[in-house]
Amino acid sequence: MRTTRREWLTVMAAGAVGSVMGAEDDVIPIVREAEGVAAVPVSLAGFGSEVMNALRFDLRVQGFRVVPAADAQYELSGNEGGSLSGQVRDRVSGKALLAREYRGGSARAQAHAFADDFVQLAPLGRIGIARSRIVWRIESGQASEVYLADYDGHNHVQVTRDGTITRDPSWVPGQRRLLYTSYRTGMPRIYSHDLATGERSVVAGYPGLNGSPAVSPDGRRVAMILSRTGSPDLYVANLDGTGLRQLTTTKEDESSPCWAPDGRTICVVSRQGGRPALYRVSTEGGPMRRINAVGGGSVTEPDWSPDGKLIAFTTSFGGFQICTVSANGGPVTVLGQGEDPVWARNSRTLLYVRRVGNRKVLSMLDVPTKQIEDLRRFSGSCSQPDWVR
Amino acid sequence: MATISTIMKRSLFFNVGLAMLLALAGTVGCKRQPKAPTPIPSRGVGDTGAPDTFGVVRPGDADQARVIPPAPPVTPWDQDVGVDPSVMPSLDGGGPLPDLSFMRPDPEFFAAYTIYFDFDRSAIRPSERSKLEAVGQHLLANPRHAVRVEGHADERGTEGYNLALGERRALSAREYLVNLGVPGSRVDTISYGESRPADPRSNEEAWARNRRGEFILLTE
């Protein structure tokens, strides 16, 4: 374990020194855990620098390491000229696995499409995430606004311009719509923002706190924290705010709800047992059941993996750590420094927040190999990420 | 020692002297939940405006006569008069929140009455009660006035957690006011989490200043 921690810190330090994309990737030592998985060695040849950088990021955050051709298991090669022609060869068997041309879009988009095709090849059989997008907030001075970008931080778009606190963006799966909390009227309210028309409607505008919206996997309902009755409690409603139902009635505060992939259970943080801990609550109501995160300390900001197996969360052992625990409870696995982890759809990569001095930046962590990669940097403090699904 | 010298400099009652300050800190400041009546300064609580960041009673409090505050109103679920509302909150937690968004906020009026909280806690500290009682007395004397409690957290919690913690702190203050007899319909709450620090630095002193509840006077 000591070795693992030192290697983790080495990677963190290297990431902090690197600029936008960390050009020194191949000098970073590969992180292994005794019980963990080694990154799969791949080589890259023939690509221009932009495609090369995009591919490096795509591969590292999905558990590959870029090595010289002689050490590679898979050889990715290609050439560019308006379109991207990509080939994949298995160097062990000598077989050509893929040869495909990618047209249209930007060079980066073509690279991401190629990366997704590669990881989905039969010998790997993974779910590609390179064409994913993300939303998050950037805090700068007294205001914070919601942004949307490719999952590596490129091609960003500013979604809100209210000059006030905007927070907790939550994408509506399958739609071009997101929910967030905005203080634009002076009080925190939850809005539904249609990106196609720019129209906004109030989902929850009750007295007190209306915060932490989390949209269900089917995009039909929202879990959120309201304090209208005099205590911050968990509620669920239809996406437009109708059909409001109160799911917890504790005297203490609940926070940061997230959904199980089946859409029937919500995981929420509650202090009802003294310190913040994870609880599962049925959307049909009923008792709160503790998810015992053994050794996890004060547990906040849960996110349920799309395969249903793990819950990632933030804890504090003097500085914030990101951890995972089985969705049924059990011993906690500490992954490293960071906050607010959210699972990619491959259930192995975590998008999370890490602190660099007084700022927060977004990073990606491949959980099995523990490889980390910073997203493109922005001025201001980046936090509260969510995946576009 | 830095703490004491800071307080001495800020104090309007410098003459009280170090010995008296230390005596007070020993007899009053260390009690987290005293059974003794809470001292109420007679004119304007929190007159120095200096944040009571470390639970030390300010020298100025020493000159004030000890007055028993009005008992919390007896309710069907809180028959035990003398129950400390910060330790044993009434079961309804101050009741449903009103919509006071139509009222005009005045952030200056109660600026000297900001209350401070312990790390990761929302209970009202004994040292902060006198400020709440002064706010409550103003509201009881001015039935057309209302108040908004702004809850804030320091940066050492996660953002999601701090939003709820700030709200819980504001609600604790509201509950205290309700237990003093202020109608819940005249007190609302807002949480800023860690987004509006009073002191942007990252050290113990700044964090103590940032774990706070501010009172915003609301008028029609």
XYZ file of C-alpha atoms in Angstrom:
609
model
C 0.000 0.000 0.000
C 2.877 2.355 0.756
C 4.232 1.929 -2.749
C 0.858 2.673 -4.222
C 0.500 5.877 -2.279
C 3.925 7.130 -3.308
C 3.219 6.407 -6.946
C -0.102 8.166 -6.683
C 1.592 11.253 -5.315
C 4.158 11.091 -8.110
C 1.376 11.121 -10.653
C -0.406 13.952 -8.873
C 2.769 16.036 -8.893
C 3.450 15.319 -12.541
C -0.122 16.229 -13.413
C 0.169 19.523 -11.564
C 3.294 20.493 -13.475
C 1.971 19.538 -16.898
C 0.055 22.148 -18.847
C -3.266 21.531 -20.523
C -2.753 18.012 -21.713
C 0.357 16.850 -19.895
C 2.814 16.231 -22.701
C 5.075 14.139 -20.479
C 2.619 11.292 -20.158
C 5.040 8.522 -20.997
C 7.542 9.532 -18.321
C 4.908 9.174 -15.596
C 5.384 5.866 -13.795
C 2.593 3.393 -14.227
C 0.539 3.027 -11.101
C -0.226 -0.501 -9.979
C -1.940 -1.809 -6.968
C -1.197 -5.256 -5.609
C -4.763 -6.337 -6.269
C -5.234 -3.868 -9.119
C -4.953 -4.029 -12.861
C -1.967 -3.001 -14.963
C -2.589 -0.504 -17.731
C -2.655 -2.082 -21.187
C 0.376 -0.934 -23.247
C -0.421 0.672 -26.590
C 1.642 2.606 -29.106
C 0.659 5.570 -31.265
C 2.205 6.381 -34.628
C 1.488 8.591 -37.590
C -0.923 11.070 -35.994
C -0.629 14.835 -35.841
C -0.151 16.500 -32.493
C -3.802 17.374 -31.867
C -5.066 13.873 -32.597
C -2.127 12.445 -30.670
C -2.964 14.542 -27.600
C -6.648 13.660 -27.770
C -5.824 9.950 -28.128
C -3.359 10.011 -25.232
C -6.019 11.452 -22.957
C -8.675 9.017 -24.200
C -6.414 6.034 -23.681
C -4.999 6.978 -20.290
C -8.355 7.673 -18.668
C -9.585 4.269 -19.870
C -6.721 2.198 -18.500
C -4.116 2.220 -21.279
C -0.571 3.492 -21.242
C 1.255 4.850 -24.228
C 4.595 3.113 -24.749
C 7.165 2.684 -27.530
C 5.968 0.347 -30.302
C 8.285 -2.459 -29.214
C 6.575 -2.658 -25.799
C 3.004 -2.296 -27.014
C 0.303 -4.915 -27.049
C -1.818 -2.851 -29.430
C -0.428 -0.642 -32.147
C -2.602 2.310 -33.135
C -1.505 3.999 -36.321
C -2.976 6.273 -38.895
C -2.685 9.392 -40.947
C -4.617 12.608 -41.262
C -5.640 14.946 -44.025
C -9.131 16.280 -43.408
C -10.195 12.806 -42.444
C -8.567 10.443 -40.003
C -7.565 7.006 -41.113
C -6.988 4.771 -38.117
C -5.677 1.242 -37.829
C -5.317 -1.078 -34.879
C -3.023 -4.097 -34.855
C -2.556 -6.651 -32.118
C 1.229 -6.941 -31.872
C 1.060 -10.209 -29.960
C -1.021 -12.098 -32.510
C -0.030 -9.891 -35.428
C -3.678 -9.529 -36.451
C -5.137 -6.343 -37.856
C -8.197 -5.592 -35.692
C -9.507 -2.364 -37.176
C -9.053 -0.115 -40.189
C -11.477 2.748 -40.471
C -11.743 6.229 -41.852
C -13.279 9.068 -39.819
C -14.692 12.078 -41.674
C -16.437 15.260 -40.598
C -16.245 17.116 -37.319
C -12.972 18.283 -35.873
C -9.721 16.340 -35.746
C -10.306 15.881 -32.021
C -13.791 14.485 -32.610
C -12.383 12.036 -35.155
C -9.712 10.984 -32.653
C -12.345 10.399 -29.948
C -14.418 8.284 -32.349
C -11.353 6.207 -33.199
C -10.541 5.761 -29.487
C -14.084 4.570 -28.787
C -13.923 2.053 -31.654
C -10.622 0.759 -30.295
C -11.730 0.154 -26.697
C -14.909 -1.511 -27.952
C -12.984 -4.056 -30.030
C -13.709 -7.658 -29.124
C -10.513 -8.408 -27.184
C -11.209 -5.437 -24.897
C -14.975 -5.235 -25.055
C -15.196 -1.998 -23.091
C -17.678 0.827 -23.185
C -16.089 3.829 -24.893
C -16.398 7.199 -23.173
C -14.267 9.392 -25.445
C -17.243 11.023 -27.138
C -18.869 11.907 -23.816
C -19.553 15.433 -22.734
C -19.725 16.961 -19.301
C -21.310 19.862 -17.442
C -19.858 21.555 -14.394
C -19.630 24.918 -12.715
C -16.841 27.477 -12.708
C -16.698 29.794 -9.727
C -14.987 33.120 -10.239
C -15.298 35.882 -7.684
C -18.859 36.171 -6.395
C -20.437 34.352 -9.328
C -20.457 30.820 -10.616
C -21.778 29.691 -13.985
C -22.526 26.355 -15.631
C -20.388 25.159 -18.540
C -20.696 22.341 -21.038
C -17.719 20.757 -22.855
C -16.222 17.600 -24.303
C -15.170 15.263 -21.526
C -11.550 16.406 -21.816
C -12.570 20.050 -21.297
C -12.206 21.080 -24.917
C -14.901 22.865 -26.973
C -16.525 24.429 -23.936
C -19.735 26.442 -24.000
C -20.946 28.720 -21.233
C -24.519 27.704 -20.437
C -25.553 30.363 -17.905
C -24.747 34.065 -17.647
C -26.655 35.166 -14.589
C -23.790 36.738 -12.648
C -24.939 35.017 -9.504
C -24.475 31.649 -7.846
C -25.368 28.814 -10.175
C -24.577 25.325 -8.952
C -25.232 21.603 -9.045
C -25.848 21.069 -12.763
C -27.582 17.749 -13.464
C -28.094 16.561 -17.026
C -31.429 15.124 -18.114
C -30.502 11.811 -19.807
C -31.648 11.592 -23.399
C -32.541 15.273 -23.661
C -30.812 18.531 -24.425
C -31.797 19.820 -21.038
C -30.246 20.272 -17.640
C -31.343 21.201 -14.172
C -29.395 23.383 -11.766
C -29.770 25.609 -8.741
C -29.618 29.350 -9.353
C -29.760 32.300 -6.944
C -30.814 34.657 -9.738
C -33.919 35.815 -7.864
C -31.913 36.159 -4.668
C -33.072 32.820 -3.305
C -31.857 29.372 -4.390
C -34.291 27.758 -6.781
C -34.048 24.760 -9.072
C -34.477 25.484 -12.777
C -34.927 23.318 -15.830
C -33.000 24.777 -18.777
C -33.856 23.726 -22.347
C -30.610 24.153 -24.275
C -32.364 24.087 -27.623
C -34.594 27.101 -26.895
C -32.899 28.735 -23.901
C -36.190 28.563 -22.030
C -36.054 28.093 -18.303
C -38.749 26.991 -15.918
C -38.800 26.669 -12.148
C -38.796 23.075 -10.926
C -38.696 23.949 -7.226
C -39.101 27.457 -5.837
C -40.250 26.830 -2.292
C -39.244 28.954 0.682
C -35.818 28.052 2.009
C -33.361 25.744 0.299
C -34.109 24.287 -3.139
C -30.876 22.534 -4.000
C -28.844 19.574 -5.216
C -31.096 18.409 -8.071
C -30.276 14.912 -9.355
C -32.155 13.683 -12.415
C -33.153 10.003 -12.530
C -31.508 7.665 -15.077
C -34.702 7.590 -17.166
C -34.824 11.391 -17.220
C -38.328 11.548 -15.808
C -37.844 12.470 -12.190
C -35.674 14.622 -9.984
C -34.373 14.032 -6.467
C -33.541 17.200 -4.546
C -33.038 18.751 -1.115
C -35.723 21.157 0.104
C -36.049 22.798 3.522
C -39.625 24.070 3.182
C -40.851 22.229 6.279
C -38.010 23.552 8.430
C -35.284 20.945 7.851
C -33.259 20.005 4.758
C -34.962 16.818 3.564
C -34.909 14.603 0.485
C -37.749 14.998 -2.004
C -38.572 13.468 -5.356
C -40.775 14.987 -8.064
C -41.534 14.698 -11.748
C -39.008 16.492 -13.927
C -41.266 19.572 -14.131
C -41.619 19.708 -10.340
C -45.157 18.309 -10.159
C -45.980 15.291 -8.014
C -43.690 16.385 -5.186
C -43.069 13.737 -2.557
C -41.073 14.025 0.671
C -38.891 10.949 1.250
C -37.086 11.806 4.496
C -38.320 13.586 7.606
C -35.225 13.675 9.792
C -34.433 16.569 12.066
C -30.865 16.609 10.714
C -29.874 17.656 7.218
C -29.834 15.477 4.138
C -27.624 16.381 1.175
C -26.273 15.274 -2.221
C -28.767 12.691 -3.507
C -27.888 10.335 -6.369
C -29.806 7.575 -8.143
C -29.290 3.850 -8.360
C -29.183 2.812 -12.028
C -32.544 1.030 -11.681
C -34.182 4.385 -10.880
C -36.033 2.946 -7.891
C -33.585 3.780 -5.140
C -31.898 7.017 -4.136
C -28.683 7.248 -2.159
C -28.501 10.333 0.043
C -26.192 11.712 2.722
C -27.778 12.206 6.125
C -26.526 13.292 9.509
C -29.312 11.553 11.344
C -26.811 9.121 12.898
C -24.518 11.929 14.061
C -21.892 12.208 11.351
C -22.669 12.344 7.630
C -23.252 8.852 6.225
C -24.850 7.172 3.207
C -28.433 5.963 3.258
C -30.589 4.342 0.638
C -34.212 5.331 0.295
C -36.870 3.867 -1.978
C -38.550 6.371 -4.287
C -41.806 4.803 -3.062
C -41.004 5.952 0.472
C -40.254 3.855 3.524
C -37.343 3.758 5.943
C -33.830 5.026 5.302
C -31.337 2.160 5.282
C -27.727 2.869 6.126
C -25.060 1.877 3.620
C -22.208 1.061 5.931
C -18.992 2.523 4.493
C -16.563 0.828 6.878
C -13.550 3.037 7.523
C -14.969 5.847 5.402
C -15.228 8.555 8.056
C -17.631 11.387 7.227
C -19.111 10.414 3.890
C -20.503 12.949 1.397
C -21.175 13.419 -2.353
C -22.078 9.855 -3.381
C -22.395 8.721 -6.983
C -23.719 5.283 -7.924
C -21.874 3.458 -10.714
C -23.946 2.768 -13.851
C -23.390 -0.993 -13.409
C -24.909 -0.692 -9.928
C -21.989 -2.233 -8.083
C -20.135 0.623 -6.431
C -20.804 3.978 -4.850
C -18.020 6.568 -5.149
C -17.958 9.335 -2.562
C -15.871 11.984 -0.839
C -14.501 11.655 2.650
C -12.165 13.771 4.735
C -9.072 12.448 6.461
C -7.435 15.851 6.665
C -7.864 16.868 3.037
C -10.506 15.283 0.863
C -10.208 11.767 -0.472
C -12.288 9.983 -3.064
C -13.326 6.467 -2.172
C -15.563 3.658 -3.301
C -17.712 1.200 -1.394
C -19.944 -1.633 -2.521
C -23.519 -0.437 -3.014
C -24.456 -2.949 -0.301
C -21.920 -1.509 2.118
C -18.613 -2.915 3.288
C -14.994 -1.848 3.518
C -14.012 1.366 1.807
C -11.352 1.633 -0.894
C -9.455 4.925 -0.819
C -8.529 6.022 -4.335
C -6.625 9.215 -3.597
C -7.022 12.935 -3.036
C -10.043 14.586 -4.583
C -13.713 15.478 -4.236
C -17.114 14.963 -5.812
C -16.449 11.904 -8.012
C -18.955 11.009 -10.747
C -18.847 7.788 -12.745
C -18.487 7.671 -16.499
C -20.820 5.260 -18.253
C -18.059 2.635 -18.386
C -18.286 2.311 -14.567
C -14.495 2.496 -14.336
C -13.524 6.114 -14.984
C -14.302 8.799 -12.418
C -14.551 12.500 -13.196
C -13.701 14.406 -10.020
C -12.420 17.634 -8.512
C -8.977 18.191 -7.079
C -7.504 21.209 -5.383
C -4.458 22.957 -6.790
C -3.576 25.733 -4.374
C -6.749 27.741 -3.806
C -8.355 26.579 -7.032
C -10.238 23.471 -7.979
C -9.626 21.693 -11.274
C -11.364 18.785 -12.933
C -9.525 15.512 -13.298
C -10.223 12.037 -14.598
C -9.260 8.881 -12.726
C -9.200 5.393 -14.189
C -10.093 3.445 -11.056
C -8.511 0.034 -11.840
C -5.120 1.454 -12.881
C -5.331 4.659 -10.791
C -4.078 6.703 -13.735
C -5.142 10.340 -13.504
C -5.301 13.017 -16.132
C -6.289 16.660 -15.716
C -8.873 18.099 -18.031
C -8.092 21.261 -19.914
C -7.596 24.040 -17.373
C -9.879 27.008 -16.974
C -9.474 30.220 -15.048
C -11.654 30.138 -11.958
C -12.494 27.201 -9.758
C -14.075 24.154 -11.405
C -16.376 21.859 -9.421
C -19.651 19.902 -9.313
C -19.164 17.924 -12.529
C -21.835 15.751 -14.124
C -21.809 13.627 -17.257
C -24.007 14.372 -20.226
C -25.906 11.183 -20.959
C -2.086 34.702 23.000
C -2.817 36.236 19.628
C -6.466 35.664 20.411
C -6.417 37.635 23.610
C -4.446 40.518 22.191
C -6.812 40.739 19.234
C -9.797 40.874 21.482
C -8.173 43.442 23.719
C -7.467 45.677 20.770
C -10.976 45.402 19.454
C -12.670 45.821 22.780
C -14.467 48.977 23.736
C -13.834 47.998 27.314
C -10.097 47.837 27.379
C -10.036 48.927 31.007
C -11.583 45.747 32.203
C -8.102 44.327 32.117
C -6.463 41.073 31.361
C -7.077 39.510 34.763
C -10.804 39.966 34.487
C -10.808 38.621 30.965
C -8.986 35.499 31.988
C -11.264 35.037 34.980
C -14.278 35.275 32.729
C -12.858 32.934 30.166
C -12.321 30.459 32.958
C -15.745 30.707 34.520
C -18.007 31.288 31.560
C -16.190 30.746 28.323
C -15.389 27.119 28.912
C -18.941 26.074 29.618
C -20.551 24.846 26.467
C -24.037 24.370 27.896
C -24.346 26.371 31.081
C -27.403 25.913 33.247
C -27.018 29.476 34.511
C -29.154 32.225 32.992
C -27.723 33.752 29.858
C -26.349 37.260 30.302
C -27.977 39.828 28.074
C -26.237 43.132 27.503
C -28.707 45.892 28.154
C -28.108 48.065 25.095
C -27.229 46.496 21.800
C -25.652 43.105 21.832
C -22.518 42.473 19.864
C -21.608 46.128 20.234
C -17.999 45.624 19.204
C -18.963 43.969 15.984
C -15.953 41.734 16.484
C -16.652 38.087 15.775
C -16.521 35.875 18.809
C -14.530 33.300 16.978
C -13.122 31.191 19.714
C -15.951 30.936 22.189
C -14.324 33.477 24.493
C -16.721 35.843 26.197
C -15.912 39.430 25.333
C -14.837 41.739 28.107
C -17.830 43.993 27.514
C -20.195 41.255 28.582
C -18.812 41.397 32.083
C -20.384 44.738 32.936
C -23.891 43.632 32.225
C -26.303 42.490 34.852
C -27.415 38.925 34.587
C -31.020 38.824 33.436
C -33.072 35.722 32.929
C -34.303 35.643 29.323
C -37.998 35.110 28.665
C -38.822 31.426 28.831
C -39.511 29.753 25.518
C -43.239 29.530 24.823
C -44.751 26.349 26.177
C -46.005 24.133 23.407
C -47.755 20.769 23.509
C -44.533 18.995 22.579
C -42.202 21.073 24.731
C -43.727 21.166 28.189
C -40.443 21.271 30.002
C -39.873 24.987 30.601
C -36.186 25.682 30.839
C -35.242 23.298 28.103
C -32.338 24.791 26.231
C -33.666 25.272 22.702
C -30.237 24.754 21.160
C -29.817 21.432 22.890
C -33.370 20.171 22.807
C -34.988 21.695 19.759
C -38.741 21.628 19.588
C -40.001 18.847 17.398
C -41.332 21.046 14.646
C -37.979 22.764 14.085
C -39.566 26.197 13.819
C -42.305 25.095 11.433
C -42.750 25.552 7.689
C -40.801 28.352 6.046
C -42.694 31.434 4.852
C -42.333 33.169 1.500
C -40.842 36.569 2.327
C -39.359 37.168 -1.110
C -41.571 40.244 -1.540
C -39.912 42.066 1.381
C -37.010 44.486 1.121
C -33.700 43.272 2.582
C -31.474 45.487 4.747
C -28.175 43.681 5.334
C -26.699 46.473 7.490
C -29.249 46.679 10.293
C -28.219 43.491 12.101
C -24.619 43.500 10.828
C -23.181 43.465 14.366
C -25.296 40.484 15.372
C -23.729 37.820 13.178
C -23.499 34.525 15.042
C -20.733 31.952 14.736
C -20.731 28.175 14.819
C -18.397 25.374 15.807
C -16.813 23.317 13.040
C -19.337 21.027 11.343
C -22.020 21.962 13.877
C -25.307 23.797 13.623
C -26.148 24.090 17.340
C -26.297 27.630 18.699
C -23.254 28.262 20.882
C -24.030 29.676 24.332
C -21.841 32.660 23.486
C -24.108 33.551 20.554
C -27.450 33.435 22.334
C -27.432 37.055 23.440
C -27.225 38.210 19.817
C -30.154 36.014 18.843
C -32.106 37.339 21.801
C -31.440 40.903 20.716
C -32.628 40.111 17.181
C -35.663 38.411 18.654
C -36.461 41.384 20.892
C -36.343 43.704 17.893
C -38.742 41.506 15.953
C -41.116 41.204 18.906
C -41.109 44.988 19.301
C -41.609 45.591 15.569
C -44.371 43.302 14.349
C -44.086 44.491 10.739
C -40.428 43.568 10.520
C -39.130 40.160 9.512
C -35.682 38.613 9.216
C -33.795 36.408 6.823
C -31.105 34.181 8.299
C -28.171 33.556 5.963
C -26.294 30.351 6.738
C -22.655 29.971 5.744
C -20.027 27.243 6.020
C -16.260 27.196 5.905
C -14.422 25.568 3.008
C -13.502 22.417 4.892
C -16.693 20.594 3.980
C -17.557 19.396 0.515
C -19.681 21.756 -1.563
C -22.781 19.591 -1.523
C -22.569 19.018 2.193
C -21.887 22.671 2.954
C -25.044 23.784 1.179
C -27.121 21.669 3.560
C -24.970 22.609 6.571
C -25.426 26.325 5.885
C -29.172 25.815 5.659
C -29.203 23.789 8.866
C -27.360 26.583 10.676
C -29.829 29.166 9.420
C -32.679 26.912 10.517
C -31.147 26.503 13.986
C -31.096 30.266 14.397
C -34.653 30.485 13.105
C -35.754 27.830 15.549
C -34.159 29.756 18.395
C -36.044 32.904 17.366
C -39.304 30.970 17.132
C -38.726 29.608 20.603
C -38.296 33.179 21.821
C -41.806 33.868 20.567
C -41.083 35.281 17.105
C -43.646 33.877 14.663
C -42.073 31.467 12.197
C -43.957 33.315 9.466
C -41.529 36.224 9.921
C -38.255 34.322 9.642
C -36.946 32.735 6.471
C -33.604 31.168 5.609
C -31.050 31.023 2.834
C -27.889 28.950 2.566
C -24.828 30.086 0.662
C -22.769 27.045 1.588
C -19.127 28.077 1.278
C -19.726 30.481 -1.637
C -19.684 33.729 0.361
C -16.799 33.616 2.808
C -16.451 36.601 5.143
C -12.699 35.976 5.107
C -11.207 34.421 1.960
C -8.075 33.092 3.640
C -7.532 29.418 4.424
C -6.637 29.304 8.091
C -8.307 28.624 11.428
C -9.161 32.254 12.060
C -10.773 32.699 8.656
C -12.706 29.441 8.922
C -14.054 30.495 12.321
C -15.263 33.784 10.803
C -16.876 31.967 7.887
C -18.963 29.495 9.904
C -21.691 31.983 10.547
C -25.289 33.072 10.434
C -26.076 36.608 9.301
C -29.363 38.380 9.941
C -30.938 40.441 7.177
C -33.730 42.763 8.276
C -36.771 42.500 6.002
C -39.218 45.382 5.720
C -42.267 45.858 3.548
